Amino acid sequence: MKTVTLKLSEVLNLEAELAGIANQQTGEQIVQGLLGLELDFVLKYHLTKIHTQVLEEKKQIEKFREELIKKFGEEDKDGNFSVPYVINIVKNDKGEAVSADPNPKFEEFSKEFEKFLQETTEIKVKELSVEDFAGIKLKTAPAVLFSLLEDIQD
């Protein structure tokens, strides 16, 4: 096992590479992750161990994100917080938005969250190689995972 350092933004990308991406409203799988593919049993085991660590980090990132939303956002009548991208929306007779102003609170939220995502964390990974992925057909290369393979080999 080797310890590797990742930016928090890379943690989020790695989680998507492993588990895929789902539509948050419908739950429909938009992009299939590596763990959804038919893989060698041992490789799948090691990727699942990486995914378990990444999920734990993702939970912490989401907690911080929620705190920022409460800090910069507005509470609705149901007690939910959000940070609107625009404010002062002007609508025409048909109810269509014709103008709006950028929300300075959204800009502050984005800036602080992006700064946070540059922080680093460490995860332990099994030494894997590109050869372990031979025969797997991918539509897109898992960039963060493959960068881990390079770090492990060093």
CSV table of N, CA, C and O in Angstrom, one decimal, residues 33-99:
chain,number,residue,atom,x,y,z
A,33,GLY,N,-19.5,4.4,-14.0
A,33,GLY,CA,-18.2,4.4,-13.4
A,33,GLY,C,-17.5,3.1,-13.6
A,33,GLY,O,-18.1,2.1,-14.0
A,34,LEU,N,-16.2,3.0,-13.2
A,34,LEU,CA,-15.4,1.8,-13.4
A,34,LEU,C,-16.0,0.6,-12.6
A,34,LEU,O,-16.0,-0.5,-13.0
A,35,LEU,N,-16.5,0.9,-11.4
A,35,LEU,CA,-17.0,-0.1,-10.6
A,35,LEU,C,-18.3,-0.8,-11.2
A,35,LEU,O,-18.7,-1.9,-10.7
A,36,GLY,N,-18.9,-0.1,-12.1
A,36,GLY,CA,-20.1,-0.7,-12.8
A,36,GLY,C,-19.7,-1.5,-14.0
A,36,GLY,O,-20.6,-2.2,-14.6
A,37,LEU,N,-18.5,-1.6,-14.3
A,37,LEU,CA,-18.0,-2.4,-15.4
A,37,LEU,C,-17.6,-3.8,-15.0
A,37,LEU,O,-17.4,-4.1,-13.8
A,38,GLU,N,-17.6,-4.7,-15.9
A,38,GLU,CA,-17.1,-6.1,-15.6
A,38,GLU,C,-15.6,-6.0,-15.5
A,38,GLU,O,-14.9,-5.8,-16.5
A,39,LEU,N,-15.1,-6.3,-14.3
A,39,LEU,CA,-13.7,-6.1,-14.0
A,39,LEU,C,-13.2,-7.4,-13.4
A,39,LEU,O,-13.9,-8.2,-12.8
A,40,ASP,N,-11.9,-7.6,-13.5
A,40,ASP,CA,-11.2,-8.7,-12.7
A,40,ASP,C,-11.6,-8.5,-11.3
A,40,ASP,O,-11.6,-7.4,-10.7
A,41,PHE,N,-11.9,-9.7,-10.6
A,41,PHE,CA,-12.3,-9.6,-9.2
A,41,PHE,C,-11.4,-8.9,-8.3
A,41,PHE,O,-11.8,-8.1,-7.5
A,42,VAL,N,-10.1,-9.2,-8.4
A,42,VAL,CA,-9.1,-8.6,-7.6
A,42,VAL,C,-9.0,-7.1,-7.8
A,42,VAL,O,-8.9,-6.3,-6.9
A,43,LEU,N,-9.0,-6.7,-9.1
A,43,LEU,CA,-9.0,-5.3,-9.4
A,43,LEU,C,-10.2,-4.6,-8.8
A,43,LEU,O,-10.1,-3.5,-8.2
A,44,LYS,N,-11.4,-5.2,-9.0
A,44,LYS,CA,-12.6,-4.6,-8.4
A,44,LYS,C,-12.5,-4.4,-6.9
A,44,LYS,O,-12.9,-3.4,-6.4
A,45,TYR,N,-11.9,-5.4,-6.3
A,45,TYR,CA,-11.7,-5.3,-4.8
A,45,TYR,C,-10.9,-4.1,-4.4
A,45,TYR,O,-11.2,-3.3,-3.6
A,46,HIS,N,-9.7,-3.9,-5.1
A,46,HIS,CA,-8.8,-2.8,-4.8
A,46,HIS,C,-9.5,-1.5,-5.1
A,46,HIS,O,-9.3,-0.5,-4.4
A,47,LEU,N,-10.2,-1.4,-6.2
A,47,LEU,CA,-10.9,-0.1,-6.6
A,47,LEU,C,-12.0,0.2,-5.6
A,47,LEU,O,-12.2,1.3,-5.3
A,48,THR,N,-12.7,-0.9,-5.1
A,48,THR,CA,-13.7,-0.7,-4.1
A,48,THR,C,-13.1,-0.1,-2.8
A,48,THR,O,-13.7,0.7,-2.1
A,49,LYS,N,-11.9,-0.6,-2.4
A,49,LYS,CA,-11.2,-0.1,-1.2
A,49,LYS,C,-10.9,1.4,-1.4
A,49,LYS,O,-11.1,2.2,-0.5
A,50,ILE,N,-10.4,1.8,-2.6
A,50,ILE,CA,-10.1,3.2,-2.9
A,50,ILE,C,-11.4,4.0,-2.8
A,50,ILE,O,-11.5,5.0,-2.2
A,51,HIS,N,-12.5,3.4,-3.4
A,51,HIS,CA,-13.8,4.1,-3.4
A,51,HIS,C,-14.3,4.3,-2.0
A,51,HIS,O,-14.9,5.4,-1.7
A,52,THR,N,-14.1,3.4,-1.1
A,52,THR,CA,-14.6,3.5,0.3
A,52,THR,C,-13.9,4.7,1.0
A,52,THR,O,-14.6,5.5,1.6
A,53,GLN,N,-12.7,4.9,0.8
A,53,GLN,CA,-11.9,6.0,1.3
A,53,GLN,C,-12.4,7.3,0.7
A,53,GLN,O,-12.6,8.3,1.4
A,54,VAL,N,-12.6,7.3,-0.6
A,54,VAL,CA,-13.0,8.5,-1.3
A,54,VAL,C,-14.4,8.9,-0.9
A,54,VAL,O,-14.7,10.1,-0.7
A,55,LEU,N,-15.3,8.0,-0.7
A,55,LEU,CA,-16.7,8.3,-0.2
A,55,LEU,C,-16.6,9.0,1.1
A,55,LEU,O,-17.4,9.9,1.4
A,56,GLU,N,-15.8,8.5,2.0
A,56,GLU,CA,-15.7,9.2,3.3
A,56,GLU,C,-15.2,10.6,3.2
A,56,GLU,O,-15.8,11.5,3.9
A,57,GLU,N,-14.3,10.9,2.4
A,57,GLU,CA,-13.8,12.2,2.1
A,57,GLU,C,-14.9,13.1,1.5
A,57,GLU,O,-15.1,14.2,1.8
A,58,LYS,N,-15.6,12.5,0.6
A,58,LYS,CA,-16.7,13.2,-0.1
A,58,LYS,C,-17.8,13.6,0.9
A,58,LYS,O,-18.3,14.7,0.8
A,59,LYS,N,-18.1,12.8,1.9
A,59,LYS,CA,-19.1,13.1,2.9
A,59,LYS,C,-18.6,14.4,3.7
A,59,LYS,O,-19.4,15.3,4.0
A,60,GLN,N,-17.3,14.4,4.0
A,60,GLN,CA,-16.8,15.6,4.7
A,60,GLN,C,-16.8,16.8,3.8
A,60,GLN,O,-17.2,17.9,4.3
A,61,ILE,N,-16.5,16.7,2.5
A,61,ILE,CA,-16.6,17.8,1.6
A,61,ILE,C,-18.0,18.3,1.5
A,61,ILE,O,-18.3,19.5,1.6
A,62,GLU,N,-19.0,17.4,1.4
A,62,GLU,CA,-20.4,17.8,1.4
A,62,GLU,C,-20.9,18.5,2.6
A,62,GLU,O,-21.6,19.5,2.5
A,63,LYS,N,-20.4,18.1,3.8
A,63,LYS,CA,-20.8,18.8,5.1
A,63,LYS,C,-20.3,20.2,5.0
A,63,LYS,O,-21.0,21.2,5.4
A,64,PHE,N,-19.0,20.4,4.6
A,64,PHE,CA,-18.5,21.8,4.5
A,64,PHE,C,-19.2,22.6,3.5
A,64,PHE,O,-19.5,23.8,3.7
A,65,ARG,N,-19.6,22.0,2.3
A,65,ARG,CA,-20.4,22.7,1.3
A,65,ARG,C,-21.7,23.2,1.8
A,65,ARG,O,-22.1,24.3,1.6
A,66,GLU,N,-22.4,22.3,2.6
A,66,GLU,CA,-23.6,22.6,3.2
A,66,GLU,C,-23.5,23.8,4.2
A,66,GLU,O,-24.4,24.7,4.3
A,67,GLU,N,-22.4,23.8,4.9
A,67,GLU,CA,-22.1,24.9,5.9
A,67,GLU,C,-22.0,26.2,5.1
A,67,GLU,O,-22.5,27.3,5.5
A,68,LEU,N,-21.3,26.2,4.0
A,68,LEU,CA,-21.1,27.4,3.1
A,68,LEU,C,-22.4,27.8,2.6
A,68,LEU,O,-22.7,29.0,2.5
A,69,ILE,N,-23.3,26.9,2.1
A,69,ILE,CA,-24.6,27.3,1.6
A,69,ILE,C,-25.4,28.0,2.7
A,69,ILE,O,-26.0,29.0,2.4
A,70,LYS,N,-25.3,27.5,3.9
A,70,LYS,CA,-26.0,28.2,5.0
A,70,LYS,C,-25.4,29.6,5.3
A,70,LYS,O,-26.2,30.5,5.5
A,71,LYS,N,-24.1,29.6,5.2
A,71,LYS,CA,-23.4,30.9,5.4
A,71,LYS,C,-23.8,32.0,4.4
A,71,LYS,O,-24.1,33.1,4.7
A,72,PHE,N,-23.8,31.6,3.1
A,72,PHE,CA,-24.1,32.6,2.0
A,72,PHE,C,-25.5,32.5,1.5
A,72,PHE,O,-25.8,33.4,0.7
A,73,GLY,N,-26.2,31.5,1.8
A,73,GLY,CA,-27.5,31.3,1.2
A,73,GLY,C,-28.7,31.9,1.9
A,73,GLY,O,-28.6,32.6,2.9
A,74,GLU,N,-29.9,31.6,1.3
A,74,GLU,CA,-31.1,32.1,1.9
A,74,GLU,C,-32.0,30.9,2.2
A,74,GLU,O,-32.0,29.9,1.5
A,75,GLU,N,-32.7,31.0,3.3
A,75,GLU,CA,-33.6,29.9,3.7
A,75,GLU,C,-35.0,30.1,3.1
A,75,GLU,O,-35.5,31.2,3.1
A,76,ASP,N,-35.5,29.0,2.5
A,76,ASP,CA,-36.9,29.1,1.9
A,76,ASP,C,-37.9,28.8,3.0
A,76,ASP,O,-37.6,28.5,4.2
A,77,LYS,N,-39.2,28.8,2.7
A,77,LYS,CA,-40.3,28.6,3.6
A,77,LYS,C,-40.2,27.1,4.2
A,77,LYS,O,-40.8,26.9,5.3
A,78,ASP,N,-39.6,26.2,3.5
A,78,ASP,CA,-39.5,24.8,4.0
A,78,ASP,C,-38.2,24.6,4.9
A,78,ASP,O,-37.9,23.5,5.3
A,79,GLY,N,-37.4,25.6,5.1
A,79,GLY,CA,-36.2,25.5,5.8
A,79,GLY,C,-35.0,25.0,5.1
A,79,GLY,O,-33.9,24.7,5.6
A,80,ASN,N,-35.1,25.0,3.7
A,80,ASN,CA,-34.0,24.6,2.9
A,80,ASN,C,-33.2,25.8,2.5
A,80,ASN,O,-33.7,26.9,2.3
A,81,PHE,N,-31.9,25.7,2.4
A,81,PHE,CA,-31.0,26.8,2.0
A,81,PHE,C,-30.5,26.6,0.6
A,81,PHE,O,-30.3,25.5,0.1
A,82,SER,N,-30.3,27.7,-0.1
A,82,SER,CA,-29.8,27.7,-1.4
A,82,SER,C,-29.1,29.1,-1.6
A,82,SER,O,-29.3,30.1,-0.9
A,83,VAL,N,-28.2,29.1,-2.6
A,83,VAL,CA,-27.5,30.3,-3.0
A,83,VAL,C,-27.8,30.5,-4.4
A,83,VAL,O,-27.2,29.9,-5.3
A,84,PRO,N,-28.8,31.4,-4.7
A,84,PRO,CA,-29.2,31.6,-6.1
A,84,PRO,C,-28.0,32.2,-6.9
A,84,PRO,O,-27.3,33.0,-6.4
A,85,TYR,N,-27.9,31.8,-8.1
A,85,TYR,CA,-26.9,32.3,-9.0
A,85,TYR,C,-27.2,33.7,-9.4
A,85,TYR,O,-26.2,34.5,-9.6
A,86,VAL,N,-28.5,34.1,-9.6
A,86,VAL,CA,-28.8,35.5,-9.9
A,86,VAL,C,-29.9,36.0,-8.9
A,86,VAL,O,-30.6,35.2,-8.3
A,87,ILE,N,-30.0,37.3,-8.9
A,87,ILE,CA,-31.0,37.9,-8.1
A,87,ILE,C,-31.7,39.0,-8.9
A,87,ILE,O,-31.3,39.3,-10.0
A,88,ASN,N,-32.7,39.6,-8.3
A,88,ASN,CA,-33.5,40.7,-9.0
A,88,ASN,C,-33.9,40.3,-10.4
A,88,ASN,O,-33.7,41.0,-11.4
A,89,ILE,N,-34.6,39.2,-10.5
A,89,ILE,CA,-35.0,38.7,-11.7
A,89,ILE,C,-36.3,39.4,-12.2
A,89,ILE,O,-37.2,39.6,-11.4
A,90,VAL,N,-36.2,40.0,-13.4
A,90,VAL,CA,-37.3,40.7,-14.0
A,90,VAL,C,-38.0,39.8,-15.0
A,90,VAL,O,-37.3,39.2,-15.9
A,91,LYS,N,-39.3,39.6,-15.0
A,91,LYS,CA,-40.0,38.7,-15.9
A,91,LYS,C,-40.9,39.5,-16.8
A,91,LYS,O,-41.4,40.6,-16.4
A,92,ASN,N,-41.2,39.0,-18.0
A,92,ASN,CA,-42.1,39.7,-18.9
A,92,ASN,C,-43.5,39.1,-18.6
A,92,ASN,O,-43.7,38.4,-17.7
A,93,ASP,N,-44.5,39.5,-19.5
A,93,ASP,CA,-45.9,39.1,-19.3
A,93,ASP,C,-46.1,37.6,-19.3
A,93,ASP,O,-47.0,37.1,-18.7
A,94,LYS,N,-45.2,36.9,-20.0
A,94,LYS,CA,-45.3,35.5,-20.1
A,94,LYS,C,-44.6,34.7,-19.0
A,94,LYS,O,-44.6,33.5,-18.9
A,95,GLY,N,-44.0,35.5,-18.1
A,95,GLY,CA,-43.4,34.9,-16.9
A,95,GLY,C,-41.9,34.4,-17.2
A,95,GLY,O,-41.3,33.7,-16.4
A,96,GLU,N,-41.4,34.8,-18.4
A,96,GLU,CA,-40.1,34.5,-18.8
A,96,GLU,C,-39.1,35.6,-18.2
A,96,GLU,O,-39.4,36.7,-18.3
A,97,ALA,N,-38.0,35.1,-17.8
A,97,ALA,CA,-37.0,36.0,-17.2
A,97,ALA,C,-36.4,36.8,-18.4
A,97,ALA,O,-36.0,36.2,-19.4
A,98,VAL,N,-36.3,38.1,-18.2
A,98,VAL,CA,-35.8,39.0,-19.3
A,98,VAL,C,-34.5,39.7,-18.8
A,98,VAL,O,-33.7,40.1,-19.6
A,99,SER,N,-34.3,39.7,-17.5
A,99,SER,CA,-33.0,40.3,-16.9
A,99,SER,C,-32.9,39.8,-15.5
A,99,SER,O,-33.8,39.4,-14.8
